[in-house]
């Protein structure tokens, strides 16, 4: 037995069985990955350790995504498997608690319990900081649901990740800095499942990243549903934009590379564009969803920008950072999309040239304006258009990768390869790169000459000494007084 810990209301919750295991399975976006890690951190306060497999878990959390219909239905299929797993464990005298978290939980609430009575707890993405007391309630009665939008900020109640846990998750980390969206695109459920736009303060973000850096994280990706709408306060109480936050984060000792995602074209400010020129730690990579190349469809989607706006941003950012790589999101088959509209999307792709992209068939989400439209596109047409678009984007991705051959790039090594003496890392452009090297390189950035290209990775040769290794970073991770003062001055 351990000492009690306090929940957000101050009530004591006893730590019970420290041998219990939690397994969190994420679906969907990077924010879900971040939330899953934080749920594991919360459960750790209750004595749960992370299980290597779902079969070994006493607490199973499915952290769900509601963006696509297929993703939502996948959850119910997964729940059937988890129910069977629980029944098998019960035969062995083991108890399994099943939790559905995330955006499907927020959108469907008690409907999840109706469709799958084996679920013990349904909790929305704004309430997982209350996991201890919700689990306690679920142990006393069946089918607990919490999908409220609480007044308190969940980030104020989340425990810090332990250094050992951070190290186990790798040398790159996601950090949520902004949540929610006020754009109300007609195809999207995010405003309904994540709520209005809100931003964490600069100080809170820095505090979290300092802990990550001290444990050996070398690269952070600042994430949000609409991350470039970030508007957190600095220490002086003034509004700070994403460009300011990126500059502060880049000065944290141990952080060598910074990224951000996902952005909306309407919030791509001049200051943020110039940050790609002026901030050497900011990776030359921008994920900027456009969704369609047709102005008519963009208007129907309520995107509030047109193709000209998007191309203007592309031109401006390439003017200040010519080597920048661009990726995007595309939806095909939005209600009313004609062959001509789809061709305009292909034309936009040809004009921009993308290093990577994510493509989807339009999926009608209940409660969104798009679901009410009558002129839905048939599945056969959507599938054919998706295949055509994917082939064009894949050709561009492969061309971008082939163009890397002969270049020397700084690669952050993240793990050992499948073969002895091999290490794998990421280029500034998010390409997977493998090279011959010692495992001591993990957590270090080294200059690598790209000498070959495969379907999904690049082959490199290390040509220059690496930066500090992960072991060295961990030995020297404590901040000096000068470093802390520098951060405070920058944030003020």
Tab-separated table of C-alpha atoms in Angstrom:
chain	number	residue	atom	x	y	z
A	1	UNK	CA	0.000	0.000	0.000
A	2	UNK	CA	1.193	3.509	-0.779
A	3	UNK	CA	0.267	6.901	0.563
A	4	UNK	CA	-2.985	8.451	-0.707
A	5	UNK	CA	-2.856	10.956	-3.534
A	6	UNK	CA	-5.337	13.782	-4.092
A	7	UNK	CA	-7.622	14.156	-7.071
A	8	UNK	CA	-8.736	17.512	-8.489
A	9	UNK	CA	-11.366	17.852	-5.756
A	10	UNK	CA	-8.875	17.119	-2.985
A	11	UNK	CA	-10.327	13.754	-2.025
A	12	UNK	CA	-7.814	11.078	-1.080
A	13	UNK	CA	-7.614	8.001	-3.286
A	14	UNK	CA	-5.556	5.109	-1.916
A	15	UNK	CA	-2.871	3.577	-4.038
A	16	UNK	CA	-3.780	-0.082	-4.146
A	17	UNK	CA	-2.091	-2.713	-6.255
A	18	UNK	CA	1.180	-1.409	-7.711
A	19	UNK	CA	1.542	-4.554	-9.827
A	20	UNK	CA	-1.432	-3.614	-12.011
A	21	UNK	CA	-0.863	-2.897	-15.678
A	22	UNK	CA	-2.395	-0.386	-18.106
A	23	UNK	CA	-2.436	-0.615	-21.887
A	24	UNK	CA	-3.527	2.432	-23.879
A	25	UNK	CA	-4.215	1.980	-27.581
A	26	UNK	CA	-4.353	5.168	-29.662
A	27	UNK	CA	-6.365	5.771	-32.796
A	28	UNK	CA	-6.111	8.852	-35.003
A	29	UNK	CA	-4.042	11.991	-34.630
A	30	UNK	CA	-0.833	12.935	-32.831
A	31	UNK	CA	-2.860	14.604	-30.100
A	32	UNK	CA	-4.316	11.221	-29.245
A	33	UNK	CA	-0.798	9.844	-28.901
A	34	UNK	CA	0.012	12.666	-26.497
A	35	UNK	CA	-3.236	12.149	-24.560
A	36	UNK	CA	-2.549	8.420	-24.334
A	37	UNK	CA	0.849	9.071	-22.772
A	38	UNK	CA	-0.695	11.462	-20.279
A	39	UNK	CA	-3.428	8.979	-19.354
A	40	UNK	CA	-0.708	6.446	-18.601
A	41	UNK	CA	1.000	9.085	-16.434
A	42	UNK	CA	-2.250	9.672	-14.519
A	43	UNK	CA	-2.768	5.943	-14.036
A	44	UNK	CA	0.811	5.630	-12.784
A	45	UNK	CA	-0.230	7.668	-9.757
A	46	UNK	CA	-2.663	4.864	-8.975
A	47	UNK	CA	0.071	2.247	-9.159
A	48	UNK	CA	-0.430	1.177	-12.779
A	49	UNK	CA	2.597	0.292	-14.853
A	50	UNK	CA	2.512	0.287	-18.646
A	51	UNK	CA	1.889	-3.194	-20.077
A	52	UNK	CA	3.860	-4.391	-23.055
A	53	UNK	CA	0.804	-6.125	-24.545
A	54	UNK	CA	-2.933	-5.720	-24.224
A	55	UNK	CA	-3.202	-9.320	-22.987
A	56	UNK	CA	-1.202	-8.380	-19.890
A	57	UNK	CA	-3.332	-5.343	-19.006
A	58	UNK	CA	-5.674	-4.993	-16.048
A	59	UNK	CA	-6.816	-1.626	-17.417
A	60	UNK	CA	-7.398	-1.284	-21.170
A	61	UNK	CA	-7.978	2.209	-22.578
A	62	UNK	CA	-9.011	2.734	-26.191
A	63	UNK	CA	-8.240	6.357	-27.014
A	64	UNK	CA	-10.487	6.998	-29.963
A	65	UNK	CA	-10.763	9.182	-33.052
A	66	UNK	CA	-14.056	10.368	-34.549
A	67	UNK	CA	-12.834	12.084	-37.702
A	68	UNK	CA	-13.737	9.213	-40.056
A	69	UNK	CA	-16.682	6.839	-39.975
A	70	UNK	CA	-14.447	3.827	-40.511
A	71	UNK	CA	-12.273	4.902	-37.560
A	72	UNK	CA	-15.367	5.087	-35.376
A	73	UNK	CA	-16.626	1.657	-36.428
A	74	UNK	CA	-13.156	0.224	-35.862
A	75	UNK	CA	-13.550	1.039	-32.177
A	76	UNK	CA	-16.598	-1.179	-31.824
A	77	UNK	CA	-14.770	-4.006	-33.581
A	78	UNK	CA	-11.844	-3.508	-31.218
A	79	UNK	CA	-14.179	-3.475	-28.216
A	80	UNK	CA	-15.490	-6.893	-29.233
A	81	UNK	CA	-11.950	-8.240	-29.139
A	82	UNK	CA	-11.249	-6.617	-25.766
A	83	UNK	CA	-14.465	-8.100	-24.352
A	84	UNK	CA	-13.316	-11.570	-25.428
A	85	UNK	CA	-9.924	-10.889	-23.866
A	86	UNK	CA	-11.588	-9.908	-20.606
A	87	UNK	CA	-13.648	-13.089	-20.593
A	88	UNK	CA	-10.510	-15.176	-21.110
A	89	UNK	CA	-8.717	-13.368	-18.276
A	90	UNK	CA	-11.695	-13.873	-15.979
A	91	UNK	CA	-11.286	-17.622	-16.396
A	92	UNK	CA	-7.743	-17.163	-15.030
A	93	UNK	CA	-9.104	-15.117	-12.125
A	94	UNK	CA	-7.927	-11.772	-13.523
A	95	UNK	CA	-10.058	-8.624	-13.700
A	96	UNK	CA	-9.964	-6.278	-16.688
A	97	UNK	CA	-11.398	-2.755	-16.687
A	98	UNK	CA	-12.330	-1.358	-20.118
A	99	UNK	CA	-12.268	2.386	-20.813
A	100	UNK	CA	-13.227	4.225	-23.993
A	101	UNK	CA	-11.649	7.676	-24.135
A	102	UNK	CA	-11.161	10.378	-26.739
A	103	UNK	CA	-13.395	11.863	-29.408
A	104	UNK	CA	-15.709	8.899	-30.057
A	105	UNK	CA	-16.321	8.846	-26.314
A	106	UNK	CA	-17.145	12.559	-26.378
A	107	UNK	CA	-19.445	12.300	-29.397
A	108	UNK	CA	-21.321	9.101	-28.589
A	109	UNK	CA	-21.234	8.907	-24.785
A	110	UNK	CA	-23.815	6.476	-23.427
A	111	UNK	CA	-24.401	5.044	-26.928
A	112	UNK	CA	-21.081	3.227	-26.495
A	113	UNK	CA	-22.427	1.490	-23.393
A	114	UNK	CA	-25.578	0.505	-25.283
A	115	UNK	CA	-23.623	-1.006	-28.158
A	116	UNK	CA	-20.978	-2.621	-25.942
A	117	UNK	CA	-22.120	-3.203	-22.333
A	118	UNK	CA	-18.708	-4.608	-21.419
A	119	UNK	CA	-17.339	-1.032	-21.273
A	120	UNK	CA	-16.854	0.187	-17.702
A	121	UNK	CA	-16.060	3.850	-18.330
A	122	UNK	CA	-16.526	6.397	-21.125
A	123	UNK	CA	-14.483	9.579	-20.735
A	124	UNK	CA	-14.081	12.538	-23.092
A	125	UNK	CA	-10.744	14.133	-24.045
A	126	UNK	CA	-11.167	17.033	-21.604
A	127	UNK	CA	-11.676	14.809	-18.554
A	128	UNK	CA	-8.965	12.167	-18.534
A	129	UNK	CA	-7.160	14.014	-15.735
A	130	UNK	CA	-10.047	12.737	-13.585
A	131	UNK	CA	-9.288	9.116	-14.476
A	132	UNK	CA	-8.531	7.996	-10.874
A	133	UNK	CA	-11.861	9.073	-9.420
A	134	UNK	CA	-13.760	7.935	-12.512
A	135	UNK	CA	-12.209	4.474	-12.223
A	136	UNK	CA	-13.195	4.397	-8.591
A	137	UNK	CA	-16.773	5.273	-9.541
A	138	UNK	CA	-16.752	2.601	-12.258
A	139	UNK	CA	-15.726	-0.013	-9.669
A	140	UNK	CA	-18.873	0.799	-7.676
A	141	UNK	CA	-21.408	0.956	-10.496
A	142	UNK	CA	-21.462	-0.112	-14.111
A	143	UNK	CA	-21.291	2.236	-17.066
A	144	UNK	CA	-19.818	5.540	-15.920
A	145	UNK	CA	-19.864	8.342	-18.520
A	146	UNK	CA	-18.093	11.720	-18.236
A	147	UNK	CA	-18.215	13.839	-21.384
A	148	UNK	CA	-18.619	17.249	-19.786
A	149	UNK	CA	-16.473	20.238	-20.657
A	150	UNK	CA	-15.048	21.068	-17.216
A	151	UNK	CA	-14.276	24.573	-16.034
A	152	UNK	CA	-10.834	23.599	-14.781
A	153	UNK	CA	-7.880	23.206	-17.143
A	154	UNK	CA	-6.950	19.541	-17.289
A	155	UNK	CA	-3.294	20.444	-17.783
A	156	UNK	CA	-3.239	21.947	-14.278
A	157	UNK	CA	-4.040	18.510	-12.859
A	158	UNK	CA	-1.853	16.238	-14.975
A	159	UNK	CA	1.221	14.780	-13.274
A	160	UNK	CA	4.645	15.180	-14.824
A	161	UNK	CA	5.927	12.159	-16.720
A	162	UNK	CA	8.715	10.370	-14.883
A	163	UNK	CA	12.197	10.527	-16.464
A	164	UNK	CA	12.199	6.747	-16.878
A	165	UNK	CA	8.851	6.852	-18.667
A	166	UNK	CA	10.017	9.666	-20.943
A	167	UNK	CA	13.152	7.735	-21.870
A	168	UNK	CA	11.096	4.642	-22.665
A	169	UNK	CA	9.042	6.644	-25.153
A	170	UNK	CA	12.013	7.799	-27.209
A	171	UNK	CA	13.972	10.913	-28.051
A	172	UNK	CA	11.119	12.676	-29.883
A	173	UNK	CA	7.953	13.822	-28.153
A	174	UNK	CA	4.618	15.489	-28.875
A	175	UNK	CA	3.503	18.360	-26.637
A	176	UNK	CA	-0.031	19.712	-26.805
A	177	UNK	CA	-0.006	23.525	-26.767
A	178	UNK	CA	-3.455	24.249	-28.220
A	179	UNK	CA	-6.766	22.405	-28.295
A	180	UNK	CA	-10.097	22.815	-29.995
A	181	UNK	CA	-11.134	24.682	-33.108
A	182	UNK	CA	-13.364	27.655	-33.926
A	183	UNK	CA	-13.323	27.183	-37.702
A	184	UNK	CA	-16.355	24.858	-38.030
A	185	UNK	CA	-15.446	23.275	-41.344
A	186	UNK	CA	-18.631	21.586	-42.527
A	187	UNK	CA	-17.082	18.090	-42.615
A	188	UNK	CA	-15.396	18.166	-39.213
A	189	UNK	CA	-16.491	17.075	-35.721
A	190	UNK	CA	-13.526	18.575	-33.845
A	191	UNK	CA	-15.348	21.724	-32.605
A	192	UNK	CA	-17.995	19.441	-31.107
A	193	UNK	CA	-15.662	16.858	-29.557
A	194	UNK	CA	-12.727	19.051	-28.498
A	195	UNK	CA	-14.532	22.344	-27.948
A	196	UNK	CA	-13.473	25.927	-28.606
A	197	UNK	CA	-9.886	26.962	-29.231
A	198	UNK	CA	-7.792	27.274	-26.088
A	199	UNK	CA	-4.062	27.621	-25.548
A	200	UNK	CA	-1.698	26.765	-22.736
A	201	UNK	CA	0.550	29.464	-21.354
A	202	UNK	CA	4.129	29.749	-22.540
A	203	UNK	CA	5.352	28.998	-19.008
A	204	UNK	CA	3.395	25.737	-18.757
A	205	UNK	CA	4.590	24.544	-22.149
A	206	UNK	CA	8.191	25.404	-21.285
A	207	UNK	CA	7.927	23.637	-17.929
A	208	UNK	CA	6.786	20.434	-19.616
A	209	UNK	CA	9.460	20.555	-22.301
A	210	UNK	CA	12.187	21.267	-19.747
A	211	UNK	CA	11.259	17.961	-18.081
A	212	UNK	CA	11.358	16.182	-21.424
A	213	UNK	CA	14.749	17.663	-22.291
A	214	UNK	CA	16.238	16.691	-18.946
A	215	UNK	CA	15.201	13.096	-19.617
A	216	UNK	CA	16.861	13.053	-23.036
A	217	UNK	CA	14.218	14.235	-25.511
A	218	UNK	CA	15.930	16.042	-28.378
A	219	UNK	CA	13.003	16.883	-30.655
A	220	UNK	CA	9.541	18.190	-29.757
A	221	UNK	CA	6.518	18.641	-31.976
A	222	UNK	CA	4.078	21.267	-30.719
A	223	UNK	CA	0.608	20.029	-31.537
A	224	UNK	CA	-2.949	21.295	-31.633
A	225	UNK	CA	-6.073	20.853	-33.684
A	226	UNK	CA	-5.288	24.306	-35.053
A	227	UNK	CA	-1.830	24.862	-33.655
A	228	UNK	CA	-0.996	28.060	-35.516
A	229	UNK	CA	-3.973	29.720	-33.824
A	230	UNK	CA	-1.970	29.423	-30.583
A	231	UNK	CA	-2.527	32.485	-28.383
A	232	UNK	CA	-1.128	31.619	-24.947
A	233	UNK	CA	0.051	34.137	-22.384
A	234	UNK	CA	3.693	34.879	-21.660
A	235	UNK	CA	4.926	35.517	-18.120
A	236	UNK	CA	3.999	39.176	-18.412
A	237	UNK	CA	0.382	38.286	-19.185
A	238	UNK	CA	0.715	39.381	-22.805
A	239	UNK	CA	-0.627	37.372	-25.731
A	240	UNK	CA	2.053	35.236	-27.361
A	241	UNK	CA	1.724	33.700	-30.810
A	242	UNK	CA	3.145	30.422	-32.084
A	243	UNK	CA	6.237	32.065	-33.570
A	244	UNK	CA	7.121	33.424	-30.123
A	245	UNK	CA	6.526	30.054	-28.477
A	246	UNK	CA	8.701	28.279	-31.054
A	247	UNK	CA	11.536	30.716	-30.405
A	248	UNK	CA	11.311	30.141	-26.639
A	249	UNK	CA	11.197	26.350	-26.982
A	250	UNK	CA	14.188	26.375	-29.323
A	251	UNK	CA	16.306	27.918	-26.546
A	252	UNK	CA	15.642	25.099	-24.052
A	253	UNK	CA	18.941	23.265	-23.485
A	254	UNK	CA	18.894	19.802	-25.011
A	255	UNK	CA	16.180	20.553	-27.584
A	256	UNK	CA	17.790	20.457	-31.012
A	257	UNK	CA	14.785	20.348	-33.309
A	258	UNK	CA	11.262	21.749	-33.122
A	259	UNK	CA	8.196	21.036	-35.263
A	260	UNK	CA	4.516	21.976	-35.152
A	261	UNK	CA	1.279	20.545	-36.542
A	262	UNK	CA	-1.550	20.865	-37.627
A	263	UNK	CA	-2.064	24.312	-39.145
A	264	UNK	CA	-4.930	26.136	-40.816
A	265	UNK	CA	-4.090	28.416	-43.770
A	266	UNK	CA	-6.042	31.320	-42.236
A	267	UNK	CA	-3.696	31.424	-39.231
A	268	UNK	CA	-0.429	31.235	-41.157
A	269	UNK	CA	0.880	34.615	-40.015
A	270	UNK	CA	3.830	36.518	-41.409
A	271	UNK	CA	5.653	36.085	-38.087
A	272	UNK	CA	5.256	32.312	-38.320
A	273	UNK	CA	6.438	32.261	-41.912
A	274	UNK	CA	9.513	34.295	-40.949
A	275	UNK	CA	10.198	31.902	-38.069
A	276	UNK	CA	11.059	29.319	-40.715
A	277	UNK	CA	13.778	31.690	-41.903
A	278	UNK	CA	15.032	32.937	-38.544
A	279	UNK	CA	14.721	29.964	-36.169
A	280	UNK	CA	17.465	27.430	-37.017
A	281	UNK	CA	15.930	24.777	-34.746
A	282	UNK	CA	12.603	24.872	-36.593
A	283	UNK	CA	12.468	21.975	-39.043
A	284	UNK	CA	12.006	22.954	-42.704
A	285	UNK	CA	8.712	21.081	-42.898
A	286	UNK	CA	5.169	22.434	-42.936
A	287	UNK	CA	1.962	20.419	-42.762
A	288	UNK	CA	-0.710	22.737	-44.132
A	289	UNK	CA	-4.031	21.078	-45.001
A	290	UNK	CA	-5.848	22.473	-48.028
A	291	UNK	CA	-8.523	19.715	-48.387
A	292	UNK	CA	-9.492	20.586	-51.981
A	293	UNK	CA	-8.218	22.448	-55.010
A	294	UNK	CA	-11.669	23.694	-55.974
A	295	UNK	CA	-12.807	27.089	-54.717
A	296	UNK	CA	-16.414	25.954	-55.030
A	297	UNK	CA	-15.799	22.946	-52.775
A	298	UNK	CA	-13.668	24.962	-50.343
A	299	UNK	CA	-16.586	27.354	-49.927
A	300	UNK	CA	-18.967	24.443	-49.357
A	301	UNK	CA	-16.540	23.064	-46.783
A	302	UNK	CA	-16.591	26.464	-45.000
A	303	UNK	CA	-12.799	26.563	-45.131
A	304	UNK	CA	-12.798	30.394	-45.343
A	305	UNK	CA	-9.821	30.410	-47.726
A	306	UNK	CA	-9.493	29.784	-51.438
A	307	UNK	CA	-6.853	28.288	-53.678
A	308	UNK	CA	-5.279	31.696	-54.265
A	309	UNK	CA	-4.828	32.206	-50.523
A	310	UNK	CA	-3.192	28.813	-50.188
A	311	UNK	CA	-0.835	29.322	-53.132
A	312	UNK	CA	0.127	32.739	-51.733
A	313	UNK	CA	1.224	31.113	-48.456
A	314	UNK	CA	3.185	28.467	-50.365
A	315	UNK	CA	4.968	31.165	-52.347
A	316	UNK	CA	5.759	33.291	-49.289
A	317	UNK	CA	7.166	30.455	-47.222
A	318	UNK	CA	9.248	29.119	-50.095
A	319	UNK	CA	10.615	32.607	-50.622
A	320	UNK	CA	12.042	32.689	-47.088
A	321	UNK	CA	12.898	28.975	-46.835
A	322	UNK	CA	13.479	27.524	-50.327
A	323	UNK	CA	14.255	24.024	-49.040
A	324	UNK	CA	11.020	23.650	-47.081
A	325	UNK	CA	9.003	20.467	-47.583
A	326	UNK	CA	5.229	20.683	-47.667
A	327	UNK	CA	2.578	18.143	-46.761
A	328	UNK	CA	-1.189	18.451	-46.749
A	329	UNK	CA	-4.569	16.799	-46.178
A	330	UNK	CA	-7.080	16.139	-48.939
A	331	UNK	CA	-10.709	15.029	-48.904
A	332	UNK	CA	-12.171	13.611	-52.109
A	333	UNK	CA	-15.827	13.104	-52.807
A	334	UNK	CA	-17.227	15.939	-50.731
A	335	UNK	CA	-20.955	16.297	-51.503
A	336	UNK	CA	-21.403	17.955	-54.880
A	337	UNK	CA	-17.784	17.491	-56.011
A	338	UNK	CA	-17.781	17.272	-59.800
A	339	UNK	CA	-15.149	15.795	-62.084
A	340	UNK	CA	-14.024	19.366	-62.798
A	341	UNK	CA	-13.688	20.110	-59.074
A	342	UNK	CA	-11.591	16.993	-58.599
A	343	UNK	CA	-9.393	17.919	-61.557
A	344	UNK	CA	-8.716	21.268	-59.877
A	345	UNK	CA	-7.447	19.357	-56.845
A	346	UNK	CA	-5.088	17.401	-59.084
A	347	UNK	CA	-3.975	20.673	-60.670
A	348	UNK	CA	-3.190	22.158	-57.243
A	349	UNK	CA	-1.141	19.097	-56.295
A	350	UNK	CA	0.795	19.381	-59.536
A	351	UNK	CA	1.428	23.082	-58.969
A	352	UNK	CA	2.635	22.759	-55.364
A	353	UNK	CA	4.539	19.469	-55.232
A	354	UNK	CA	4.218	17.736	-51.862
A	355	UNK	CA	6.750	15.686	-49.921
A	356	UNK	CA	3.951	13.752	-48.212
A	357	UNK	CA	0.198	13.974	-47.757
A	358	UNK	CA	-2.805	12.329	-46.164
A	359	UNK	CA	-5.852	11.556	-48.269
A	360	UNK	CA	-9.363	10.546	-47.302
A	361	UNK	CA	-12.699	9.801	-48.853
A	362	UNK	CA	-15.362	12.131	-47.513
A	363	UNK	CA	-17.040	10.501	-44.521
A	364	UNK	CA	-20.371	11.862	-43.337
A	365	UNK	CA	-20.172	12.629	-39.619
A	366	UNK	CA	-23.466	12.982	-37.742
A	367	UNK	CA	-24.079	16.482	-36.448
A	368	UNK	CA	-21.946	18.240	-39.046
A	369	UNK	CA	-23.455	20.429	-41.809
A	370	UNK	CA	-21.970	18.224	-44.513
A	371	UNK	CA	-24.015	15.268	-43.297
A	372	UNK	CA	-27.211	17.116	-44.168
A	373	UNK	CA	-26.314	17.705	-47.820
A	374	UNK	CA	-28.304	15.786	-50.410
A	375	UNK	CA	-25.793	15.526	-53.248
A	376	UNK	CA	-23.604	12.834	-51.700
A	377	UNK	CA	-21.022	11.160	-53.961
A	378	UNK	CA	-21.263	7.399	-54.483
A	379	UNK	CA	-18.555	5.181	-52.997
A	380	UNK	CA	-17.290	3.917	-56.347
A	381	UNK	CA	-16.602	7.447	-57.567
A	382	UNK	CA	-14.950	8.429	-54.279
A	383	UNK	CA	-12.728	5.341	-54.374
A	384	UNK	CA	-11.652	5.981	-57.967
A	385	UNK	CA	-10.814	9.615	-57.233
A	386	UNK	CA	-8.917	8.659	-54.084
A	387	UNK	CA	-6.794	6.162	-55.987
A	388	UNK	CA	-5.953	8.728	-58.682
A	389	UNK	CA	-4.995	11.358	-56.130
A	390	UNK	CA	-2.960	8.940	-54.049
A	391	UNK	CA	-0.966	7.825	-57.073
A	392	UNK	CA	-0.073	11.416	-57.979
A	393	UNK	CA	0.937	12.230	-54.395
A	394	UNK	CA	2.943	9.015	-54.109
A	395	UNK	CA	4.822	9.889	-57.302
A	396	UNK	CA	5.668	13.266	-55.745
A	397	UNK	CA	6.773	11.660	-52.466
A	398	UNK	CA	9.090	9.253	-54.243
A	399	UNK	CA	10.514	12.046	-56.391
A	400	UNK	CA	11.184	14.095	-53.260
A	401	UNK	CA	12.965	11.141	-51.661
A	402	UNK	CA	15.055	10.431	-54.769
A	403	UNK	CA	16.145	14.071	-54.812
A	404	UNK	CA	17.711	13.515	-51.378
A	405	UNK	CA	20.398	11.209	-52.781
A	406	UNK	CA	23.762	12.966	-52.653
A	407	UNK	CA	22.630	15.504	-50.034
A	408	UNK	CA	24.095	15.743	-46.540
A	409	UNK	CA	21.406	16.094	-43.869
A	410	UNK	CA	21.365	16.359	-40.079
A	411	UNK	CA	19.651	13.160	-38.905
A	412	UNK	CA	18.321	12.631	-35.392
A	413	UNK	CA	18.856	8.972	-34.550
A	414	UNK	CA	15.953	7.472	-32.606
A	415	UNK	CA	16.453	3.711	-32.326
A	416	UNK	CA	18.493	0.690	-33.335
A	417	UNK	CA	17.765	-0.955	-36.647
A	418	UNK	CA	16.671	-4.490	-37.366
A	419	UNK	CA	20.240	-5.495	-38.103
A	420	UNK	CA	23.236	-5.348	-35.773
A	421	UNK	CA	25.252	-2.146	-36.105
A	422	UNK	CA	22.377	-0.230	-37.696
A	423	UNK	CA	20.642	2.886	-36.371
A	424	UNK	CA	17.497	4.602	-37.628
A	425	UNK	CA	16.578	8.270	-37.452
A	426	UNK	CA	14.647	11.073	-39.084
A	427	UNK	CA	15.756	13.750	-41.507
A	428	UNK	CA	14.542	17.342	-41.061
A	429	UNK	CA	11.867	16.408	-43.624
A	430	UNK	CA	10.496	13.502	-41.527
A	431	UNK	CA	12.053	10.899	-43.803
A	432	UNK	CA	13.171	7.666	-42.170
A	433	UNK	CA	16.952	7.276	-42.553
A	434	UNK	CA	19.057	4.259	-41.629
A	435	UNK	CA	22.834	4.037	-41.457
A	436	UNK	CA	25.643	1.940	-40.033
A	437	UNK	CA	26.361	3.226	-36.552
A	438	UNK	CA	26.600	2.398	-32.879
A	439	UNK	CA	23.554	2.448	-30.604
A	440	UNK	CA	25.298	5.246	-28.666
A	441	UNK	CA	24.150	7.517	-31.510
A	442	UNK	CA	20.533	7.245	-30.333
A	443	UNK	CA	19.496	10.693	-29.173
A	444	UNK	CA	22.202	12.426	-31.196
A	445	UNK	CA	22.123	14.392	-34.447
A	446	UNK	CA	24.778	13.527	-37.014
A	447	UNK	CA	25.442	14.721	-40.556
A	448	UNK	CA	24.502	11.937	-42.940
A	449	UNK	CA	25.102	11.663	-46.675
A	450	UNK	CA	22.103	10.057	-48.378
A	451	UNK	CA	23.406	7.277	-50.626
A	452	UNK	CA	20.271	5.296	-51.460
A	453	UNK	CA	16.496	5.364	-51.436
A	454	UNK	CA	13.926	2.662	-50.792
A	455	UNK	CA	10.121	2.663	-50.919
A	456	UNK	CA	9.766	4.078	-47.402
A	457	UNK	CA	13.225	5.033	-46.189
A	458	UNK	CA	16.579	6.516	-47.122
A	459	UNK	CA	19.984	4.863	-46.729
A	460	UNK	CA	22.754	7.069	-45.402
A	461	UNK	CA	26.406	7.226	-44.453
A	462	UNK	CA	27.499	9.189	-41.386
A	463	UNK	CA	30.040	11.785	-42.503
A	464	UNK	CA	30.512	14.046	-39.462
A	465	UNK	CA	30.708	13.625	-35.683
A	466	UNK	CA	27.427	13.553	-33.853
A	467	UNK	CA	26.130	16.008	-31.296
A	468	UNK	CA	25.937	14.877	-27.693
A	469	UNK	CA	24.684	11.318	-27.271
A	470	UNK	CA	21.637	10.539	-25.177
A	471	UNK	CA	23.868	9.368	-22.318
A	472	UNK	CA	25.778	12.646	-22.390
A	473	UNK	CA	22.570	14.648	-22.481
A	474	UNK	CA	21.259	12.786	-19.445
A	475	UNK	CA	24.507	13.407	-17.542
A	476	UNK	CA	24.470	17.116	-18.384
A	477	UNK	CA	20.726	17.784	-18.503
A	478	UNK	CA	20.434	19.877	-15.327
A	479	UNK	CA	19.913	23.517	-16.241
A	480	UNK	CA	22.456	26.064	-15.224
A	481	UNK	CA	21.249	29.230	-13.527
A	482	UNK	CA	22.202	31.139	-16.652
A	483	UNK	CA	20.023	28.902	-18.836
A	484	UNK	CA	17.020	29.296	-16.549
A	485	UNK	CA	17.506	33.065	-16.460
A	486	UNK	CA	17.769	33.194	-20.241
A	487	UNK	CA	14.472	31.352	-20.639
A	488	UNK	CA	12.741	33.608	-18.135
A	489	UNK	CA	14.006	36.683	-19.945
A	490	UNK	CA	12.866	35.339	-23.329
A	491	UNK	CA	9.426	34.434	-21.972
A	492	UNK	CA	9.019	37.825	-20.292
